[in-house]
Amino acid sequence: MKPISKISTAVVAGALSLGAMAATAEASPAAPARASGATVAGAASAGYLSGSCGANRGNYGNLKAYYYTSGSKDYFNRFNWYLGGGGLRKKNNVSLRVRERLIGRADRTLWRWASGDNVRPGTGGYSPSPHVGVSRRAKVHVDFTFVFDRSGKDPRCTGRTNSL
């Protein structure tokens, strides 16, 4: 049997709750296993994607895109970020896009959101309503752009999360 590098979050959560030292799973063809940066405590079919970027003048941002699985879809239900570095003021900007990877073609944007000119430094977040649903068969990630409010020219950075 070949080792499987992606196992479902339900298998991982079950193995952890039983105190197992290791777990082996085989993905079902009807429901492909999904992997993420981590699982959300207490939710066996939930997790997050994460990414970071850095800008000029020492500013940086981190993003976590939380999702849960229901039926044949993964639903993004929360996006949390952290904006850091010296000199930040109160009018930073955050832009997010959930994108599907299309082989041989440009990625397709499934959902987008842009903050106002009002994001404070530190931790923040956004919860879309309704939650953003994507097919479990799709290979998706989240692109993000942070614009840091500073005196003079505002530095920016862009990045993307790992894929789901």
CSV table of C-alpha atoms in Angstrom, one decimal:
chain,number,residue,atom,x,y,z
A,1,MET,CA,0.0,0.0,0.0
A,2,LYS,CA,1.3,3.4,-0.9
A,3,PRO,CA,1.6,6.0,1.9
A,4,ILE,CA,-1.0,8.8,1.6
A,5,SER,CA,0.2,12.3,2.3
A,6,LYS,CA,-3.2,13.9,2.7
A,7,ILE,CA,-5.6,12.5,5.2
A,8,SER,CA,-9.0,13.9,6.2
A,9,THR,CA,-9.2,16.3,9.2
A,10,ALA,CA,-11.8,13.9,10.6
A,11,VAL,CA,-9.3,11.1,10.7
A,12,VAL,CA,-6.7,13.4,12.4
A,13,ALA,CA,-9.2,14.6,14.9
A,14,GLY,CA,-10.3,11.1,15.7
A,15,ALA,CA,-6.8,9.8,16.1
A,16,LEU,CA,-5.9,12.7,18.4
A,17,SER,CA,-8.9,12.2,20.6
A,18,LEU,CA,-8.1,8.5,21.0
A,19,GLY,CA,-4.5,9.4,22.0
A,20,ALA,CA,-3.2,7.4,19.0
A,21,MET,CA,0.5,7.9,18.1
A,22,ALA,CA,-0.1,7.6,14.4
A,23,ALA,CA,-2.9,7.2,11.9
A,24,THR,CA,-3.2,5.7,8.5
A,25,ALA,CA,-6.1,6.5,6.2
A,26,GLU,CA,-7.1,5.8,2.6
A,27,ALA,CA,-9.0,8.5,0.8
A,28,SER,CA,-12.4,7.5,-0.5
A,29,PRO,CA,-12.9,8.1,-4.3
A,30,ALA,CA,-16.3,9.6,-3.6
A,31,ALA,CA,-15.0,12.1,-1.1
A,32,PRO,CA,-11.4,13.2,-1.7
A,33,ALA,CA,-9.3,14.0,1.4
A,34,ARG,CA,-8.5,17.7,1.9
A,35,ALA,CA,-5.5,19.0,3.8
A,36,SER,CA,-5.0,22.4,5.4
A,37,GLY,CA,-2.7,24.4,7.6
A,38,ALA,CA,-4.3,23.1,10.8
A,39,THR,CA,-7.6,22.0,12.1
A,40,VAL,CA,-9.9,24.1,14.2
A,41,ALA,CA,-10.3,22.7,17.7
A,42,GLY,CA,-13.5,20.8,18.2
A,43,ALA,CA,-14.5,20.7,14.5
A,44,ALA,CA,-13.4,17.6,12.7
A,45,SER,CA,-14.3,18.8,9.2
A,46,ALA,CA,-12.9,22.3,9.5
A,47,GLY,CA,-9.5,24.0,9.0
A,48,TYR,CA,-7.7,27.0,7.6
A,49,LEU,CA,-5.4,28.1,4.9
A,50,SER,CA,-2.6,30.5,5.7
A,51,GLY,CA,-0.1,32.9,4.1
A,52,SER,CA,2.1,35.9,4.8
A,53,CYS,CA,3.8,38.7,3.0
A,54,GLY,CA,6.2,41.5,3.8
A,55,ALA,CA,6.5,45.1,2.5
A,56,ASN,CA,9.1,47.8,2.4
A,57,ARG,CA,9.8,49.8,5.6
A,58,GLY,CA,9.4,46.7,7.8
A,59,ASN,CA,5.6,46.1,7.5
A,60,TYR,CA,4.1,42.7,7.2
A,61,GLY,CA,0.8,40.9,7.1
A,62,ASN,CA,-0.5,37.4,7.9
A,63,LEU,CA,-3.8,35.8,6.8
A,64,LYS,CA,-5.8,32.8,7.9
A,65,ALA,CA,-8.8,31.8,5.8
A,66,TYR,CA,-11.1,29.5,7.9
A,67,TYR,CA,-13.4,26.9,6.2
A,68,TYR,CA,-15.6,24.0,7.0
A,69,THR,CA,-16.9,21.1,4.9
A,70,SER,CA,-20.5,20.3,4.4
A,71,GLY,CA,-21.6,17.9,1.7
A,72,SER,CA,-19.9,18.4,-1.6
A,73,LYS,CA,-18.6,21.9,-0.7
A,74,ASP,CA,-16.0,23.7,1.4
A,75,TYR,CA,-17.3,27.0,2.9
A,76,PHE,CA,-15.1,29.9,3.8
A,77,ASN,CA,-16.6,31.4,6.9
A,78,ARG,CA,-13.9,33.7,8.4
A,79,PHE,CA,-10.8,35.5,7.3
A,80,ASN,CA,-8.5,36.8,10.0
A,81,TRP,CA,-5.4,38.9,9.4
A,82,TYR,CA,-2.6,40.5,11.4
A,83,LEU,CA,-1.0,43.8,10.2
A,84,GLY,CA,2.3,44.6,11.9
A,85,GLY,CA,5.5,46.6,11.7
A,86,GLY,CA,6.4,50.1,12.9
A,87,GLY,CA,4.7,53.3,11.9
A,88,LEU,CA,1.3,52.0,11.1
A,89,ARG,CA,-1.7,54.3,11.3
A,90,LYS,CA,-5.4,53.6,11.3
A,91,LYS,CA,-6.3,53.6,7.6
A,92,ASN,CA,-4.8,50.3,6.3
A,93,ASN,CA,-6.5,48.3,3.5
A,94,VAL,CA,-7.1,44.6,3.0
A,95,SER,CA,-8.2,42.9,-0.3
A,96,LEU,CA,-9.1,39.2,-0.5
A,97,ARG,CA,-10.0,36.8,-3.4
A,98,VAL,CA,-10.9,33.1,-3.2
A,99,ARG,CA,-9.5,31.7,-6.5
A,100,GLU,CA,-9.7,28.4,-8.3
A,101,ARG,CA,-6.6,27.0,-10.0
A,102,LEU,CA,-7.3,26.1,-13.6
A,103,ILE,CA,-4.6,24.1,-15.3
A,104,GLY,CA,-3.3,25.8,-18.5
A,105,ARG,CA,-5.4,28.9,-17.9
A,106,ALA,CA,-5.5,31.9,-15.5
A,107,ASP,CA,-6.9,31.3,-12.1
A,108,ARG,CA,-10.7,32.1,-11.8
A,109,THR,CA,-11.9,34.4,-9.0
A,110,LEU,CA,-14.8,32.8,-7.2
A,111,TRP,CA,-15.3,35.6,-4.6
A,112,ARG,CA,-13.7,38.9,-3.7
A,113,TRP,CA,-13.8,41.4,-0.9
A,114,ALA,CA,-12.1,44.7,-0.2
A,115,SER,CA,-12.1,46.6,3.1
A,116,GLY,CA,-12.7,50.3,3.3
A,117,ASP,CA,-9.8,52.7,4.1
A,118,ASN,CA,-10.3,51.9,7.8
A,119,VAL,CA,-8.4,48.8,8.9
A,120,ARG,CA,-6.5,49.3,12.1
A,121,PRO,CA,-3.0,47.7,12.8
A,122,GLY,CA,-3.0,44.4,14.6
A,123,THR,CA,-5.6,41.7,14.4
A,124,GLY,CA,-8.8,42.0,12.4
A,125,GLY,CA,-11.2,39.9,10.4
A,126,TYR,CA,-14.1,39.5,8.1
A,127,SER,CA,-17.0,37.0,8.0
A,128,PRO,CA,-18.8,36.8,4.7
A,129,SER,CA,-22.5,36.3,4.8
A,130,PRO,CA,-23.5,34.0,3.3
A,131,HIS,CA,-20.4,31.9,3.6
A,132,VAL,CA,-18.4,31.4,0.5
A,133,GLY,CA,-19.0,27.9,-0.9
A,134,VAL,CA,-16.7,26.1,-3.3
A,135,SER,CA,-16.8,22.6,-4.8
A,136,ARG,CA,-14.6,20.2,-2.9
A,137,ARG,CA,-13.2,19.1,-6.3
A,138,ALA,CA,-11.8,22.5,-7.0
A,139,LYS,CA,-8.2,23.4,-6.1
A,140,VAL,CA,-8.6,26.8,-4.3
A,141,HIS,CA,-6.5,29.3,-2.5
A,142,VAL,CA,-6.9,32.9,-1.2
A,143,ASP,CA,-4.9,35.8,-2.7
A,144,PHE,CA,-4.5,38.8,-0.5
A,145,THR,CA,-3.2,42.4,-0.7
A,146,PHE,CA,-2.3,44.5,2.3
A,147,VAL,CA,-1.8,48.3,2.0
A,148,PHE,CA,-0.1,49.8,5.0
A,149,ASP,CA,-1.1,53.3,6.1
A,150,ARG,CA,2.1,55.2,6.8
A,151,SER,CA,3.3,58.8,6.5
A,152,GLY,CA,4.5,59.3,2.9
A,153,LYS,CA,4.0,56.6,0.3
A,154,ASP,CA,2.0,53.6,1.6
A,155,PRO,CA,3.9,50.3,1.2
A,156,ARG,CA,2.0,47.2,0.1
A,157,CYS,CA,2.5,43.5,-0.2
A,158,THR,CA,0.6,40.7,-1.9
A,159,GLY,CA,0.6,36.9,-1.2
A,160,ARG,CA,-1.5,33.8,-1.3
A,161,THR,CA,-2.3,31.0,1.0
A,162,ASN,CA,-1.6,27.4,0.6
A,163,SER,CA,-4.2,25.5,-1.5
A,164,LEU,CA,-7.2,23.5,-0.4
